[in-house]
mmCIF file of C-alpha atoms and ligand atoms in Angstrom:
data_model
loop_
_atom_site.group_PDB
_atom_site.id
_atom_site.type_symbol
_atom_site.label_atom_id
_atom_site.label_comp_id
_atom_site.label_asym_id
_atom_site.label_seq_id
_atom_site.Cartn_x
_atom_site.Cartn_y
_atom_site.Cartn_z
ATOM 1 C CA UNK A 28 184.486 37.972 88.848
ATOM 2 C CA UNK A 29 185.542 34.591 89.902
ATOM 3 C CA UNK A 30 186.280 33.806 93.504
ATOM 4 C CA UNK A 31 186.189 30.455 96.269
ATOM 5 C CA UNK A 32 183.557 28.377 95.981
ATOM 6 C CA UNK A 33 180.797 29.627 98.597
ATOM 7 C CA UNK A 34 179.589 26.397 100.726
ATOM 8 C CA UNK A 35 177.104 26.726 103.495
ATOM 9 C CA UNK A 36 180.460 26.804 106.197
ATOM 10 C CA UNK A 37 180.994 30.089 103.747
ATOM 11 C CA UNK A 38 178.108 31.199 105.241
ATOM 12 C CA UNK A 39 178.802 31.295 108.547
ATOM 13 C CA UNK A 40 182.523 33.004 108.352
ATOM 14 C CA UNK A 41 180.729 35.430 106.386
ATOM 15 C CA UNK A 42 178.440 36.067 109.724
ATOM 16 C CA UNK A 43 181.062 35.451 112.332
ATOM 17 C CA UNK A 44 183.341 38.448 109.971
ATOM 18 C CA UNK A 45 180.561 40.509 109.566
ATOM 19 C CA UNK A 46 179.963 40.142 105.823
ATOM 20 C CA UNK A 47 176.877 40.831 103.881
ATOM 21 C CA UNK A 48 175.552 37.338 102.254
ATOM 22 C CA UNK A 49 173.855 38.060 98.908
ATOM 23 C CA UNK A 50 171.333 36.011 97.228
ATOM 24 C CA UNK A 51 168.691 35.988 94.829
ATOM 25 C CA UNK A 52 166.022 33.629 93.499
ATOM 26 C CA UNK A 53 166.397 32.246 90.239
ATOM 27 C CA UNK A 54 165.550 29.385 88.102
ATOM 28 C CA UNK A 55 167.477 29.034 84.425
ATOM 29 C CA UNK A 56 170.855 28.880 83.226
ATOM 30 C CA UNK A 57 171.435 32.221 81.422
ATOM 31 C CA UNK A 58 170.786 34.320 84.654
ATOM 32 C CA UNK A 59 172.493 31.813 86.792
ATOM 33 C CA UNK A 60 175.931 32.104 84.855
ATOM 34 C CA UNK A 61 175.205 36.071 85.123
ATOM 35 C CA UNK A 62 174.200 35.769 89.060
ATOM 36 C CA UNK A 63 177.434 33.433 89.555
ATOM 37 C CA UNK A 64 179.704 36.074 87.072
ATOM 38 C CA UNK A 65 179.081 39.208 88.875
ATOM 39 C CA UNK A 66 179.868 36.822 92.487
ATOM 40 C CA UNK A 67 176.380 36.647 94.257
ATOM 41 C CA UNK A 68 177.038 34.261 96.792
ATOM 42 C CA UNK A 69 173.870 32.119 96.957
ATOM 43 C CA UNK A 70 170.901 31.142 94.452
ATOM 44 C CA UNK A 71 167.829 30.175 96.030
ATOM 45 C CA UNK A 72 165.693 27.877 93.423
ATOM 46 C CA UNK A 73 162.722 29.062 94.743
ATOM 47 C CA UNK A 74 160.115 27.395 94.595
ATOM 48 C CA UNK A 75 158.363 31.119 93.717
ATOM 49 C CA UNK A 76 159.325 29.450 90.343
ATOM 50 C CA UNK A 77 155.867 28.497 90.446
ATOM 51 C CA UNK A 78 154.077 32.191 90.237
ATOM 52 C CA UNK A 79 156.881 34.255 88.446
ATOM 53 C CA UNK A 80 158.234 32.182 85.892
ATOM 54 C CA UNK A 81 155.316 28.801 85.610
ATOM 55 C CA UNK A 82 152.454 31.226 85.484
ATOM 56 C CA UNK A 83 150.824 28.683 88.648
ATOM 57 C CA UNK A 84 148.910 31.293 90.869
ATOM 58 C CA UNK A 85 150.629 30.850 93.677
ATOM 59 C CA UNK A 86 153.859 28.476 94.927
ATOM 60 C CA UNK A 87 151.543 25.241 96.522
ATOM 61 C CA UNK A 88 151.103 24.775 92.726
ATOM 62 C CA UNK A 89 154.997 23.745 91.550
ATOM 63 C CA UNK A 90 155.760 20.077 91.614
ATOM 64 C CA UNK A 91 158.844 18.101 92.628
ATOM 65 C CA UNK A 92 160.230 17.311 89.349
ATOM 66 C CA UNK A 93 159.643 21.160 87.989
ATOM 67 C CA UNK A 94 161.613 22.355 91.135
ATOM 68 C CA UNK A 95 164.593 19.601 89.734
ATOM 69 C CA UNK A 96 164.236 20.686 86.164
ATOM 70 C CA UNK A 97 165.050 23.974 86.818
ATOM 71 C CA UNK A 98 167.527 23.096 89.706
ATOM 72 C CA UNK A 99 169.164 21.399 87.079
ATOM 73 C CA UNK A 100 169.159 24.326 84.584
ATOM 74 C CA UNK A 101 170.753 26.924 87.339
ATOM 75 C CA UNK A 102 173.593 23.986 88.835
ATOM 76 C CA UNK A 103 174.939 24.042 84.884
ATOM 77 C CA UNK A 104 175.035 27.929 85.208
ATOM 78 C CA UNK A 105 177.163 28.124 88.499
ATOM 79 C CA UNK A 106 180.689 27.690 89.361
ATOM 80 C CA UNK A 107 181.250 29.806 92.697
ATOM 81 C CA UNK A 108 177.708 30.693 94.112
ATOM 82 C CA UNK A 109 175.888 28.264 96.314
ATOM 83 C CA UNK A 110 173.592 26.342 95.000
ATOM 84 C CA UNK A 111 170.025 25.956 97.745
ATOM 85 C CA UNK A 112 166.595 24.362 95.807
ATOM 86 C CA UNK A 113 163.604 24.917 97.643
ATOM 87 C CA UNK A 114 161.297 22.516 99.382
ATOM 88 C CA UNK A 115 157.858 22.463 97.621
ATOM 89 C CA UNK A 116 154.542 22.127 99.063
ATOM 90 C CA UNK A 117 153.974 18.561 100.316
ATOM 91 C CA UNK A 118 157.403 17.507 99.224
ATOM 92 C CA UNK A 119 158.612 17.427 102.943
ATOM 93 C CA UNK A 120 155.163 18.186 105.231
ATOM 94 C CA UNK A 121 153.638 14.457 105.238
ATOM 95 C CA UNK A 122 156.831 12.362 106.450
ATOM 96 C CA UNK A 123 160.426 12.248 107.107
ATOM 97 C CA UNK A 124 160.759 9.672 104.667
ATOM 98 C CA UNK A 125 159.328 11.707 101.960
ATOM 99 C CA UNK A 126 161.582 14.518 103.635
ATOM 100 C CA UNK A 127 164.903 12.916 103.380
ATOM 101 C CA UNK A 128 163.598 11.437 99.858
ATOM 102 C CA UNK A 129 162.897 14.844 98.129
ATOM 103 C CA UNK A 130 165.639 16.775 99.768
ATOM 104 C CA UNK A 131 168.219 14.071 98.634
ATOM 105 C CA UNK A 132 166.914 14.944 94.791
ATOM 106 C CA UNK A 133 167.568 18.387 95.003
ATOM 107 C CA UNK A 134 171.676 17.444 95.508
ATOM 108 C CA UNK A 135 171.402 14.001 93.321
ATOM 109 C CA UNK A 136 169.919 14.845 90.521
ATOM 110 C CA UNK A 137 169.717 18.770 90.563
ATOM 111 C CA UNK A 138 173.438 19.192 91.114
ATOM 112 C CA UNK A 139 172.131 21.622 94.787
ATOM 113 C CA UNK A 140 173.994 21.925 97.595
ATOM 114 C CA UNK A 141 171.525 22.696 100.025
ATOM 115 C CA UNK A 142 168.148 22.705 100.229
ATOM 116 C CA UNK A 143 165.186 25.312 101.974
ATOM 117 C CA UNK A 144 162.602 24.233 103.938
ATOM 118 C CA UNK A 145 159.728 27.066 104.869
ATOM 119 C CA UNK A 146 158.040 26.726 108.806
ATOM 120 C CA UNK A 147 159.380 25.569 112.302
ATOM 121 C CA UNK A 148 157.940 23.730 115.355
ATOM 122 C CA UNK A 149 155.300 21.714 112.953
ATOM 123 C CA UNK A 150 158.368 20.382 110.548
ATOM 124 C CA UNK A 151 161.600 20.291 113.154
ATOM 125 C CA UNK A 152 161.132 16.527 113.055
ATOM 126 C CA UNK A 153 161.133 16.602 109.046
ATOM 127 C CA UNK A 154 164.399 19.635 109.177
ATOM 128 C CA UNK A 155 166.273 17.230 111.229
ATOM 129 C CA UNK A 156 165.585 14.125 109.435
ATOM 130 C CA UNK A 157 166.978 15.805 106.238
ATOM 131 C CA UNK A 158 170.091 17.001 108.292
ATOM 132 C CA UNK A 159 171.114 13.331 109.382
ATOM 133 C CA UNK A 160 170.418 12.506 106.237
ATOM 134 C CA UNK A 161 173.450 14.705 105.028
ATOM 135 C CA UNK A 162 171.734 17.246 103.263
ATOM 136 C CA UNK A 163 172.215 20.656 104.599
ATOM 137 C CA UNK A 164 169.036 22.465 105.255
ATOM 138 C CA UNK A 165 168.027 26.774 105.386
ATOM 139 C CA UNK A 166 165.117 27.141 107.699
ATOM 140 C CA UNK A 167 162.212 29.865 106.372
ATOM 141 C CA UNK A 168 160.250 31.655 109.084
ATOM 142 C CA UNK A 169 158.191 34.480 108.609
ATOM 143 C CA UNK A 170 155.651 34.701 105.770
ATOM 144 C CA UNK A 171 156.376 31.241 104.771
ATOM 145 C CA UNK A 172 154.101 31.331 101.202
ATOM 146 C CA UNK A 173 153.335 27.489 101.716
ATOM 147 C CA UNK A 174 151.184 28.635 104.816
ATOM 148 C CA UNK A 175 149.412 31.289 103.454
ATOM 149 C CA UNK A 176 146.020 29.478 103.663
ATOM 150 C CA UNK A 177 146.648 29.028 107.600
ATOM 151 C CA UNK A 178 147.745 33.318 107.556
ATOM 152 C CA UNK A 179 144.514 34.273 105.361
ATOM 153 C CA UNK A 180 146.712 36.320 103.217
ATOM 154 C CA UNK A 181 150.141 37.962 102.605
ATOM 155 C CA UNK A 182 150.004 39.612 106.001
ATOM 156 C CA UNK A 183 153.263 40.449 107.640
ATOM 157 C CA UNK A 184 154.171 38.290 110.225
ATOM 158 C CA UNK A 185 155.344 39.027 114.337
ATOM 159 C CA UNK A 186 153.969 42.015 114.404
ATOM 160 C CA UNK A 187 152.802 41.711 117.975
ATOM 161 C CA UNK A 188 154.988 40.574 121.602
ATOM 162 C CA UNK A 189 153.140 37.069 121.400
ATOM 163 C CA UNK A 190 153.688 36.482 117.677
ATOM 164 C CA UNK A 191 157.075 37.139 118.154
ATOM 165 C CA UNK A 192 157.684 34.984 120.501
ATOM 166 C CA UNK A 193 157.028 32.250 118.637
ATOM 167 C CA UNK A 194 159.278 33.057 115.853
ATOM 168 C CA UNK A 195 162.264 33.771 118.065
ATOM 169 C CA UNK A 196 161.577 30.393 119.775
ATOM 170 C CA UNK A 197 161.139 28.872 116.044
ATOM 171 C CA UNK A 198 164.307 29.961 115.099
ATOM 172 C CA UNK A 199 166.028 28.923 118.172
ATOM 173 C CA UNK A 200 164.943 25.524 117.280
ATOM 174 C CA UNK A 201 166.253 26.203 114.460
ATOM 175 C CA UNK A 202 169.339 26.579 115.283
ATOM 176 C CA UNK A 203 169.734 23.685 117.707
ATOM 177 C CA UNK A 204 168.381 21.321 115.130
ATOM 178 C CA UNK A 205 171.495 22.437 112.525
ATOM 179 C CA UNK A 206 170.320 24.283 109.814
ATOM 180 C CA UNK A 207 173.386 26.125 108.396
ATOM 181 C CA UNK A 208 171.299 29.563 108.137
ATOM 182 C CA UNK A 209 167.680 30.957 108.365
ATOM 183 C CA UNK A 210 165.489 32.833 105.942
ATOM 184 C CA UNK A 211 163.468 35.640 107.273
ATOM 185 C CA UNK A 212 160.247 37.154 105.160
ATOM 186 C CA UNK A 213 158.327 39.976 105.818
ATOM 187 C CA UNK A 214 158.884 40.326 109.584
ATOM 188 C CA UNK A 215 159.660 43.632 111.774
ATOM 189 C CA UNK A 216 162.941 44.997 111.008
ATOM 190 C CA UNK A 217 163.253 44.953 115.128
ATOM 191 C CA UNK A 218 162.434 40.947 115.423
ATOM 192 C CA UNK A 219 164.856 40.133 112.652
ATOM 193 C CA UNK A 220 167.344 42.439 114.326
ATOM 194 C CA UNK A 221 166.500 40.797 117.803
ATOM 195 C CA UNK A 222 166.456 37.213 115.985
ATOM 196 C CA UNK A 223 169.777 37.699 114.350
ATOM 197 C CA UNK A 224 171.415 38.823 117.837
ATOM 198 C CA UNK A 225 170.010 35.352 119.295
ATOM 199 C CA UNK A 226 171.191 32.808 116.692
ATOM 200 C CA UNK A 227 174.698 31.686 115.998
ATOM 201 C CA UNK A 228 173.594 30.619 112.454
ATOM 202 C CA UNK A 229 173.708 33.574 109.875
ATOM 203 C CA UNK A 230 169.688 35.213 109.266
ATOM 204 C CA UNK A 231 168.646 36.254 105.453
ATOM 205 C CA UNK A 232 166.247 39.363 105.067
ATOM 206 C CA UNK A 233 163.252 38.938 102.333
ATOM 207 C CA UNK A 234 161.632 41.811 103.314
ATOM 208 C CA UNK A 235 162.858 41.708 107.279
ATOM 209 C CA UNK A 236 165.085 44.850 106.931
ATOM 210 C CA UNK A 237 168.954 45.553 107.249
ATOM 211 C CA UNK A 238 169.832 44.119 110.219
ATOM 212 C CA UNK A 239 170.159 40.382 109.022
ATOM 213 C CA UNK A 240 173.205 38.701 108.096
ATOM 214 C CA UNK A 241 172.197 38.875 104.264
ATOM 215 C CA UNK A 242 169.334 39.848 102.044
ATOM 216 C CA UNK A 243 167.607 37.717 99.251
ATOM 217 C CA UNK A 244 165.403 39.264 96.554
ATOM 218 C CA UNK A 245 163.870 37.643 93.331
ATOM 219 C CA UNK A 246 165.966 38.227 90.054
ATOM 220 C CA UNK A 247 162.922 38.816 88.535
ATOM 221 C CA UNK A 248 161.257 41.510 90.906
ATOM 222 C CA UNK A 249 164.881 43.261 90.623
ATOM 223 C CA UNK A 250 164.868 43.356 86.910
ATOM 224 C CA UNK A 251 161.581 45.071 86.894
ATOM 225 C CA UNK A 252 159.945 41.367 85.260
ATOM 226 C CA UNK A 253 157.113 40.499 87.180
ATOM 227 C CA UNK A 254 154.617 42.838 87.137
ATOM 228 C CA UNK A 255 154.176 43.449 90.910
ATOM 229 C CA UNK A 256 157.442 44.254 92.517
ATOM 230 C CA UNK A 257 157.129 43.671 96.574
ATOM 231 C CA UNK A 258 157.337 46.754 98.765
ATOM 232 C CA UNK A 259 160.072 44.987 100.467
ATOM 233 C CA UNK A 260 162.303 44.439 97.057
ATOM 234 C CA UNK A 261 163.878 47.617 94.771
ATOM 235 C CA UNK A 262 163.808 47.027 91.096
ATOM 236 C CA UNK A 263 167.389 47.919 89.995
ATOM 237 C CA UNK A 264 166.299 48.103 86.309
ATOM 238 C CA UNK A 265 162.786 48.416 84.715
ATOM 239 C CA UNK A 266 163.548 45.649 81.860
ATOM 240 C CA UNK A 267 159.714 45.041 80.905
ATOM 241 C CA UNK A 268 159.080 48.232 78.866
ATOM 242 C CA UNK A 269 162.324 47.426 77.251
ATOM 243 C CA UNK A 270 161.693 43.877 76.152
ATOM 244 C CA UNK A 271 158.285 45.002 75.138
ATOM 245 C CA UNK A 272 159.705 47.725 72.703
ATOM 246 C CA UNK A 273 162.688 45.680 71.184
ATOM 247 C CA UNK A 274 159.541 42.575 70.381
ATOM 248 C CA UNK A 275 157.409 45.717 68.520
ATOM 249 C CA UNK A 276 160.331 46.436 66.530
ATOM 250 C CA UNK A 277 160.756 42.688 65.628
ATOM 251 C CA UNK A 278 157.315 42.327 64.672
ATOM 252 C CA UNK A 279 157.129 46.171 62.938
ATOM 253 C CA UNK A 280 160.157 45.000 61.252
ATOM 254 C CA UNK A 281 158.707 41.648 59.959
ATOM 255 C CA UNK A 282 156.138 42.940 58.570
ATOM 256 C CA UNK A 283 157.467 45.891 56.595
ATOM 257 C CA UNK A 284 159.907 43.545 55.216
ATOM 258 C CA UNK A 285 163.128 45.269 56.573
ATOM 259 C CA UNK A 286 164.240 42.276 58.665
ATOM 260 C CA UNK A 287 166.159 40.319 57.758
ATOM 261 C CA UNK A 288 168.624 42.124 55.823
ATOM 262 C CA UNK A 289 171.513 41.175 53.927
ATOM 263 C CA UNK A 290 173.843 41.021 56.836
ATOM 264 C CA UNK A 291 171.275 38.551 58.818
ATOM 265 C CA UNK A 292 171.221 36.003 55.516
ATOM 266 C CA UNK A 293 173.808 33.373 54.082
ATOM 267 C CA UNK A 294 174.927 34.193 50.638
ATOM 268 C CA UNK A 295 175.767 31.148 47.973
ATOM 269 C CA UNK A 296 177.978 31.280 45.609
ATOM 270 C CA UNK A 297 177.586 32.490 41.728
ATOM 271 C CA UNK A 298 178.877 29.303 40.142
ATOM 272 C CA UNK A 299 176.699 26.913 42.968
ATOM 273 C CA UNK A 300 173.733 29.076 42.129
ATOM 274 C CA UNK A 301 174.545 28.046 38.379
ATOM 275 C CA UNK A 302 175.110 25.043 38.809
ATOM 276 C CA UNK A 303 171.157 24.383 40.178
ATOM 277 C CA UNK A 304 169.681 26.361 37.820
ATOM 278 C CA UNK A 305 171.080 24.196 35.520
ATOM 279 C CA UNK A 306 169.881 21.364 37.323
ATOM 280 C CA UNK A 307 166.437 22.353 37.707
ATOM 281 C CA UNK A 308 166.229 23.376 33.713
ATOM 282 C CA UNK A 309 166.990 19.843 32.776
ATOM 283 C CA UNK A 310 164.940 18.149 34.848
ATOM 284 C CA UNK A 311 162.148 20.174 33.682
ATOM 285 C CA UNK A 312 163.026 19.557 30.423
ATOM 286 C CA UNK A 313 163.219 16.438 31.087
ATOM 287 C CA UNK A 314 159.213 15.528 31.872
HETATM 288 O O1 KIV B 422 160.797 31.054 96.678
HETATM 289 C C1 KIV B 422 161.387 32.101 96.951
HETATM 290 O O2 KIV B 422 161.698 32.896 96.064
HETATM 291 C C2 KIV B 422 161.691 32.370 98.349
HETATM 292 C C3 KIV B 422 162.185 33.697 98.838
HETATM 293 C C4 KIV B 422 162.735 33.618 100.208
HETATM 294 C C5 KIV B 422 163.072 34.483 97.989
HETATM 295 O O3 KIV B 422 161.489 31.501 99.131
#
């Protein structure tokens, strides 16, 4: 399923007609070219690279180049979807130098489009920095995972009036600053619904309910691959136990002799085979 290239102006037609944007988190080439192939519109390079797929603890861990490597990786696996790599810890927070710098390697050398940067008020300086500097940015407001020491936890965030507040005026800045769309995790279904009825710029659901302008999940929590899948996200397919029982049988199969078989070997023919027997007699003889 090919269709038009998605670009972040994509994004908004698909808000302003009402279409459902679809994107998932994902970080190599094989699932990328399957992502683009079935026509998800957007993969996120998350940088949640870090926990599911680098075996880091959490996603402050992931560096700069390991977010490009596997930008890299995914850009080779997409013709259609939008490509957006994801801000890491640090990469953006301590100037708009460093902002503009890192941001401008996600499109330069990972082959993005666009890149995500998680929080509001405390980074608008750093958001709009990387906008001048050309490179579209997707705001992240919510549980933004970078912040979780300043949360104490994975607690859902906006629950109360005054909480709120501050994430509808967040996003607002949002907005005016020029981010081409804005990532909400784990908020009230009723503040994404209220946000996405404020903003001209299309909203994303991770765990903020149906009402956004699109929902992102990771590939790996909806293939039933990483342990823990979210309340928030469904897991379409329970691949683990079925991984885990086609490895047995390779090992079982080792083992016992009964792989490989005759169809999974190279055969050489009678009068080569000859040939080096012949060979190796000689030489034998020959010592
Ligand atoms: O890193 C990530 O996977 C994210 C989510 C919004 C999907 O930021």
């Amino acid at each position: 399923m090919k269709g038009e290239k998605v670009t972040t102006i994509t994004f908004q037609e698909m808000k302003d007609q009402g279409e459902q944007i679809v994107m998932l988190a994902a970080y190599d080439y094989p699932t990328a070219r399957m992502i683009d192939e079935v026509g998800i519109d957007a993969i996120l390079v998350g940088d949640s690279v870090s926990n599911v797929v680098l075996g880091y603890e959490d996603t402050l861990a992931v560096s700069m180049n390991e977010m490009i490597h596997h930008t890299k990786a995914v850009s080779r696996g997409v013709d259609r979807a939008l490509v957006i790599g994801d801000m890491p810890f640090m990469s953006y927070q301590t100037s708009a130098e460093d902002a503009i710098r890192n941001a401008g390697r996600f499109l330069k050398d990972g082959g993005a489009e666009a890149v995500k940067v998680e929080g509001g008020r405390g980074v608008i300086d750093k958001i709009e920095a990387i906008i001048e500097s050309g490179t579209p940015v997707m705001g992240h407001l919510g549980l933004t995972p970078q912040w979780i020491h300043q949360f104490g936890g994975f607690k859902i965030q906006g629950k109360t009036s005054e909480a709120a507040k501050l994430i509808v005026e967040d996003a607002k800045r949002l907005e005016q600053t020029g981010v081409f769309s804005i990532v909400l995790e784990c908020v009230p279904r009723e503040l994404s619904k209220i946000i996405t009825g404020e903003v001209s710029v299309p909203t994303i659901s991770c765990g903020a309910g149906p009402d956004c302008d699109g929902q992102v999940l990771v590939l790996h929590d909806i293939l039933g691959l990483s342990g823990m899948t979210p309340k928030f996200a469904k897991k379409y397919v329970d691949l683990a136990p079925q991984i885990q029982e086609a490895l047995a049988n390779f090992r079982e199969e080792v083992k016992a002799r009964k792989f490989p078989t005759r169809n999974h070997s190279f055969k050489m023919e009678e009068k080569e085979i000859k040939s080096l027997k012949g060979y190796l007699s000689k030489s034998r003889e020959a010592k």
